[in-house]
Short mmCIF file of C-alpha atoms in Angstrom, two decimals:
data_model
loop_
_atom_site.label_atom_id
_atom_site.label_comp_id
_atom_site.label_asym_id
_atom_site.label_seq_id
_atom_site.Cartn_x
_atom_site.Cartn_y
_atom_site.Cartn_z
CA GLN A 1383 75.59 -17.91 -6.12
CA VAL A 1384 72.23 -18.21 -4.30
CA PRO A 1385 73.77 -15.12 -1.56
CA LYS A 1386 74.94 -13.64 -4.09
CA VAL A 1387 71.38 -13.22 -6.19
CA MET A 1388 69.34 -12.16 -3.01
CA VAL A 1389 71.47 -9.42 -2.26
CA LYS A 1390 70.60 -7.96 -5.90
CA LEU A 1391 67.06 -8.74 -4.70
CA ALA A 1392 67.25 -6.43 -1.81
CA THR A 1393 69.70 -3.73 -3.04
CA ASN A 1394 68.94 -2.82 -7.26
CA ASN A 1395 65.34 -3.89 -7.46
CA ASP A 1396 63.71 -1.78 -4.75
CA PRO A 1397 62.39 -4.68 -2.59
CA SER A 1398 59.13 -4.25 -0.56
CA GLU A 1399 58.96 -4.86 3.48
CA ALA A 1400 57.82 -8.07 2.70
CA THR A 1401 60.95 -9.36 0.21
CA LEU A 1402 62.97 -8.04 3.04
CA GLU A 1403 61.74 -10.11 5.61
CA GLN A 1404 62.07 -12.89 4.28
CA LEU A 1405 65.50 -12.37 2.33
CA THR A 1406 67.01 -11.16 5.88
CA LEU A 1407 65.15 -14.15 7.97
CA GLY A 1408 67.34 -16.19 4.83
CA TRP A 1409 69.91 -15.00 5.61
CA ASN A 1410 69.71 -15.03 9.46
CA ARG A 1411 68.57 -18.96 8.46
CA MET A 1412 72.53 -19.17 6.52
CA SER A 1413 74.74 -17.61 8.88
CA VAL A 1414 73.77 -19.72 11.58
CA HIS A 1415 76.53 -22.32 9.82
CA VAL A 1416 80.13 -20.56 10.93
CA ALA A 1417 81.83 -22.50 7.98
CA THR A 1418 78.84 -20.21 5.36
CA ARG A 1419 80.13 -16.85 7.49
CA GLY A 1420 83.00 -16.04 4.98
CA LEU A 1421 81.43 -16.79 1.56
CA LEU A 1422 78.31 -14.62 2.50
CA ILE A 1423 80.27 -11.44 3.28
CA GLN A 1424 82.67 -11.93 -0.07
CA GLN A 1425 78.98 -12.49 -1.71
CA GLY A 1426 78.30 -9.51 -0.07
CA VAL A 1427 75.36 -10.32 2.86
CA LEU A 1428 76.83 -7.65 5.59
CA SER A 1429 77.01 -4.88 2.53
CA ALA A 1430 73.54 -5.35 2.56
CA CYS A 1431 72.74 -6.32 5.86
CA ILE A 1432 74.73 -2.46 6.44
CA LYS A 1433 72.31 -0.98 4.10
CA ILE A 1434 68.82 -2.76 4.68
CA GLU A 1435 69.61 -1.18 8.81
CA LYS A 1436 70.54 2.19 7.62
CA THR A 1437 68.15 2.95 4.87
CA ASP A 1438 64.41 0.89 5.95
CA ALA A 1439 61.24 2.66 7.25
CA THR A 1440 61.09 0.88 10.89
CA SER A 1441 58.34 2.19 11.55
CA SER A 1442 56.23 -0.19 11.13
CA GLU A 1443 56.67 -3.83 12.35
CA THR A 1444 57.51 -5.22 9.58
CA GLY A 1445 60.24 -2.34 9.20
CA LYS A 1446 61.12 -3.31 12.90
CA THR A 1447 61.14 -7.57 11.74
CA VAL A 1448 63.34 -6.92 8.74
CA ALA A 1449 65.89 -4.12 10.47
CA ARG A 1450 66.06 -6.30 13.55
CA GLN A 1451 67.17 -9.47 11.52
CA ALA A 1452 69.68 -7.36 9.05
CA ARG A 1453 71.22 -6.56 12.91
CA HIS A 1454 71.28 -9.95 13.58
CA CYS A 1455 72.29 -11.35 10.94
CA ILE A 1456 75.70 -8.73 11.19
CA ALA A 1457 75.40 -10.12 14.73
CA LYS A 1458 75.99 -13.78 13.18
CA LEU A 1459 78.57 -12.29 10.44
CA LEU A 1460 80.85 -10.32 12.46
CA VAL A 1461 81.03 -13.15 16.00
CA THR A 1462 83.99 -15.12 14.42
CA THR A 1463 85.60 -13.69 10.88
CA ASN A 1464 89.04 -12.55 11.63
CA PRO A 1465 88.36 -8.25 11.27
CA THR A 1466 91.65 -7.72 10.35
CA LEU A 1467 89.41 -9.06 6.95
CA LEU A 1468 86.91 -6.63 6.40
CA THR A 1469 87.19 -3.57 4.61
CA ASN A 1470 87.29 0.18 6.61
CA SER A 1471 83.35 1.50 5.56
CA GLN A 1472 82.47 -2.56 6.64
CA ARG A 1473 83.52 -2.13 10.67
CA MET A 1474 82.84 0.73 10.61
CA GLY A 1475 79.31 0.04 9.24
CA SER A 1476 79.07 -2.94 11.30
CA ILE A 1477 78.85 -0.49 14.66
CA LYS A 1478 75.87 1.16 14.72
CA PRO A 1479 73.73 -2.17 14.32
CA LEU A 1480 75.33 -4.02 16.71
CA MET A 1481 74.58 -1.31 19.71
CA GLU A 1482 71.30 -0.59 18.56
CA LEU A 1483 70.69 -4.66 18.86
CA ILE A 1484 72.35 -4.31 22.04
CA ARG A 1485 70.20 -1.37 23.52
CA GLU A 1486 66.59 -2.70 21.57
CA HIS A 1487 64.27 -4.32 24.79
CA THR A 1488 62.21 -6.27 22.21
CA ALA A 1489 65.74 -8.50 20.98
CA SER A 1490 65.80 -11.95 22.64
CA ASP A 1491 69.13 -12.84 24.73
CA LEU A 1492 70.14 -14.84 21.89
CA GLN A 1493 70.61 -11.76 19.78
CA HIS A 1494 71.83 -9.34 21.93
CA TYR A 1495 74.83 -12.49 23.11
CA GLU A 1496 75.72 -12.27 19.59
CA ALA A 1497 75.88 -8.65 19.05
CA LEU A 1498 77.86 -8.47 22.22
CA LEU A 1499 80.47 -10.22 20.92
CA ALA A 1500 79.97 -9.08 18.14
CA VAL A 1501 81.38 -6.35 19.52
CA THR A 1502 83.66 -7.10 20.84
CA ASN A 1503 85.52 -8.78 18.37
CA LEU A 1504 85.45 -5.57 16.56
CA ALA A 1505 86.89 -4.08 19.27
CA VAL A 1506 90.42 -5.70 19.49
CA ILE A 1507 91.61 -4.19 15.93
CA ASP A 1508 92.63 -1.01 16.27
CA ASP A 1509 91.47 2.35 18.14
CA GLU A 1510 89.17 3.62 15.59
CA THR A 1511 87.05 1.33 15.94
CA ARG A 1512 86.70 1.43 19.80
CA GLU A 1513 86.87 5.37 19.09
CA ARG A 1514 83.43 4.58 17.66
CA ILE A 1515 81.61 2.21 19.69
CA LEU A 1516 82.21 4.89 22.18
CA ALA A 1517 80.66 7.37 19.86
CA GLN A 1518 77.78 5.27 19.64
CA LYS A 1519 77.88 5.75 23.48
CA GLY A 1520 79.59 1.93 23.78
CA VAL A 1521 79.89 2.95 27.42
CA SER A 1522 76.32 3.61 28.61
CA THR A 1523 75.43 0.67 26.13
CA LEU A 1524 77.19 -2.20 27.55
CA SER A 1525 77.84 -1.45 31.43
CA TYR A 1526 73.61 -1.43 31.25
CA ALA A 1527 74.18 -5.41 29.05
CA MET A 1528 76.52 -5.77 32.01
CA PHE A 1529 73.46 -6.08 34.21
CA SER A 1530 71.09 -8.45 32.24
CA SER A 1531 69.34 -11.38 33.83
CA HIS A 1532 70.50 -13.82 31.74
CA GLU A 1533 75.11 -14.87 32.74
CA LEU A 1534 76.08 -15.11 28.99
CA VAL A 1535 74.16 -12.18 28.56
CA ARG A 1536 75.90 -10.37 31.65
CA CYS A 1537 79.53 -12.28 30.47
CA ALA A 1538 79.93 -10.84 26.68
CA ALA A 1539 79.03 -7.41 28.11
CA THR A 1540 81.60 -7.72 30.77
CA GLU A 1541 84.13 -8.81 28.13
CA ALA A 1542 82.72 -6.00 24.88
CA MET A 1543 83.84 -3.63 28.68
CA CYS A 1544 87.46 -5.19 29.02
CA ASN A 1545 88.43 -4.11 25.76
CA LEU A 1546 87.87 -0.71 26.39
CA VAL A 1547 88.77 0.22 29.54
CA GLY A 1548 92.42 -1.17 28.46
CA HIS A 1549 92.66 0.63 25.40
CA SER A 1550 91.49 4.27 26.45
CA GLN A 1551 92.12 6.09 28.45
CA HIS A 1552 89.02 8.34 29.30
CA VAL A 1553 86.89 5.68 29.71
CA GLN A 1554 88.86 4.53 32.79
CA ASP A 1555 88.55 8.31 33.93
CA THR A 1556 85.03 8.88 33.53
CA TYR A 1557 83.74 5.25 33.57
CA MET A 1558 86.37 2.54 35.86
CA ALA A 1559 87.29 4.99 38.28
CA ASN A 1560 83.89 5.83 39.69
CA PRO A 1561 83.86 3.55 43.10
CA GLU A 1562 79.63 2.39 42.62
CA ASN A 1563 81.03 1.06 38.70
CA LEU A 1564 84.13 -0.21 40.95
CA ARG A 1565 82.27 -1.67 42.77
CA VAL A 1566 79.86 -4.14 39.83
CA TRP A 1567 83.76 -5.45 38.62
CA LEU A 1568 84.39 -6.53 41.62
CA ALA A 1569 81.54 -7.97 42.54
CA PHE A 1570 81.72 -9.81 39.25
CA ALA A 1571 85.87 -10.18 39.92
CA ASN A 1572 84.15 -12.49 43.20
CA ASP A 1573 81.53 -14.34 41.97
CA LEU A 1574 84.10 -16.89 40.53
CA GLU A 1575 82.36 -20.03 41.44
CA GLU A 1576 78.63 -19.04 39.86
CA ASN A 1577 80.48 -17.10 36.76
CA LEU A 1578 84.64 -18.74 35.93
CA GLU A 1579 83.46 -16.91 32.60
CA CYS A 1580 82.95 -13.30 34.00
CA ALA A 1581 85.20 -12.82 36.66
CA ARG A 1582 88.17 -13.87 34.52
CA ALA A 1583 86.78 -11.09 32.43
CA ALA A 1584 86.44 -8.81 35.00
CA VAL A 1585 89.12 -9.45 36.86
CA GLY A 1586 91.60 -8.58 33.43
CA GLY A 1587 89.41 -5.52 32.80
CA LEU A 1588 90.72 -4.61 36.96
CA ALA A 1589 94.23 -5.34 35.50
CA MET A 1590 93.73 -3.18 32.68
CA SER A 1591 92.77 0.38 33.91
CA THR A 1592 95.66 0.24 36.68
CA ALA A 1593 98.53 -0.34 34.59
CA ASP A 1594 98.82 4.07 34.25
CA ASN A 1595 95.86 5.61 36.11
CA GLU A 1596 96.00 6.06 39.31
CA LYS A 1597 92.34 7.75 40.44
CA VAL A 1598 91.19 3.69 39.06
CA SER A 1599 93.44 2.23 41.77
CA GLU A 1600 93.66 4.54 44.48
CA ALA A 1601 89.42 4.23 44.20
CA LEU A 1602 89.50 0.37 43.85
CA VAL A 1603 91.79 0.35 46.68
CA GLY A 1604 89.63 2.26 48.56
CA MET A 1605 87.16 -0.11 48.34
CA ASN A 1606 85.15 -2.17 51.50
CA THR A 1607 85.12 -5.49 49.46
CA PHE A 1608 88.37 -5.48 47.76
CA ARG A 1609 90.21 -7.24 49.93
CA ASP A 1610 88.27 -9.57 50.17
CA THR A 1611 88.24 -10.02 46.77
CA ILE A 1612 91.58 -10.16 45.88
CA PHE A 1613 92.59 -13.18 48.55
CA ALA A 1614 89.45 -14.73 47.19
CA LEU A 1615 90.99 -15.09 43.77
CA LEU A 1616 94.06 -16.05 44.56
CA GLU A 1617 93.39 -19.10 46.16
CA SER A 1618 91.19 -19.74 43.38
CA GLY A 1619 92.84 -22.40 42.13
CA ASN A 1620 92.89 -21.50 38.68
CA LEU A 1621 95.47 -20.81 36.70
CA GLU A 1622 94.41 -17.30 34.45
CA LEU A 1623 92.26 -16.09 38.06
CA ILE A 1624 95.04 -15.69 39.83
CA HIS A 1625 97.59 -14.64 36.58
CA ARG A 1626 95.53 -12.04 36.40
CA THR A 1627 95.04 -10.85 39.81
CA LEU A 1628 98.95 -10.79 40.21
CA PHE A 1629 99.48 -8.53 36.91
CA LEU A 1630 96.30 -6.14 38.76
CA ILE A 1631 98.57 -6.65 42.36
CA ARG A 1632 101.48 -5.81 40.50
CA ASN A 1633 100.09 -2.49 38.86
CA LEU A 1634 99.05 -1.68 42.46
CA VAL A 1635 102.32 -1.63 44.28
CA SER A 1636 103.56 -0.41 41.32
CA SER A 1637 101.87 2.73 41.11
CA ALA A 1638 102.91 6.10 41.60
CA ASN A 1639 101.27 7.13 44.82
CA PRO A 1640 102.13 6.01 47.89
CA LYS A 1641 98.87 6.14 49.13
CA VAL A 1642 97.48 2.47 46.82
CA GLN A 1643 101.28 1.09 48.02
CA GLU A 1644 99.93 1.84 51.64
CA ALA A 1645 96.53 0.67 51.32
CA VAL A 1646 98.05 -2.49 48.97
CA GLU A 1647 100.64 -3.67 52.21
CA GLU A 1648 97.81 -2.82 54.64
CA ALA A 1649 95.53 -5.82 53.76
CA GLY A 1650 98.49 -8.31 53.86
CA ILE A 1651 98.25 -9.04 49.44
CA VAL A 1652 102.24 -8.67 49.33
CA VAL A 1653 102.82 -10.89 52.27
CA PHE A 1654 100.41 -13.16 50.71
CA CYS A 1655 101.66 -13.80 47.90
CA ARG A 1656 105.00 -14.35 49.20
#
């Protein structure tokens, strides 16, 4: 019952910023334990954090800390929570705070990482949720996070982007079909020895983007590093990488664009697979 009492203190009594700072700090410490997250959500902590983040004035340093802690608590709660168990208002209300936390330069790598994991978790639920993420400058925010100096943050951002590019024709046309962006995804896919998880996410994103998009397929086979990356993935010995790469190759050889089919054949990829 302690979280419920804390929620009442935060939402019913017009608390000071100092009080909110201690309450959000307490919730953050409680939410470290995965087993307690469901109970915290049931007792209103998630909804309280959404309300605090939305209404709290952030002009003072204490106010900024409160908002950051509320956003981080939202992230922690949603990393492992099944999003189908949340109400629609909880899912939709969580997206803006999470995107704000990812964009916040003063936030720690851990805060960025957990916010990205939470966004990845939410993005699998339905098109409405993904559209809300996109509306909150999702593509620019997540693509920027892909350049983080922290390996786990880069990986989490790539996985989050993967969930968007695979379900949005608009993102594929405007983002994935851009050669500069494709160069980044190919580089991540080729970084399999240093960051296997990131490579796996990158290959998955490329495979999903080429499933029904001729623009992305044509741009991809036109990249200078395309052939070497595909061969490196096929020779990696990792079954997950090989499976996703074969899925990508299948999309390309099944393309309605003759230029794409010819490029794949000329690269010797089909012969290699045989």
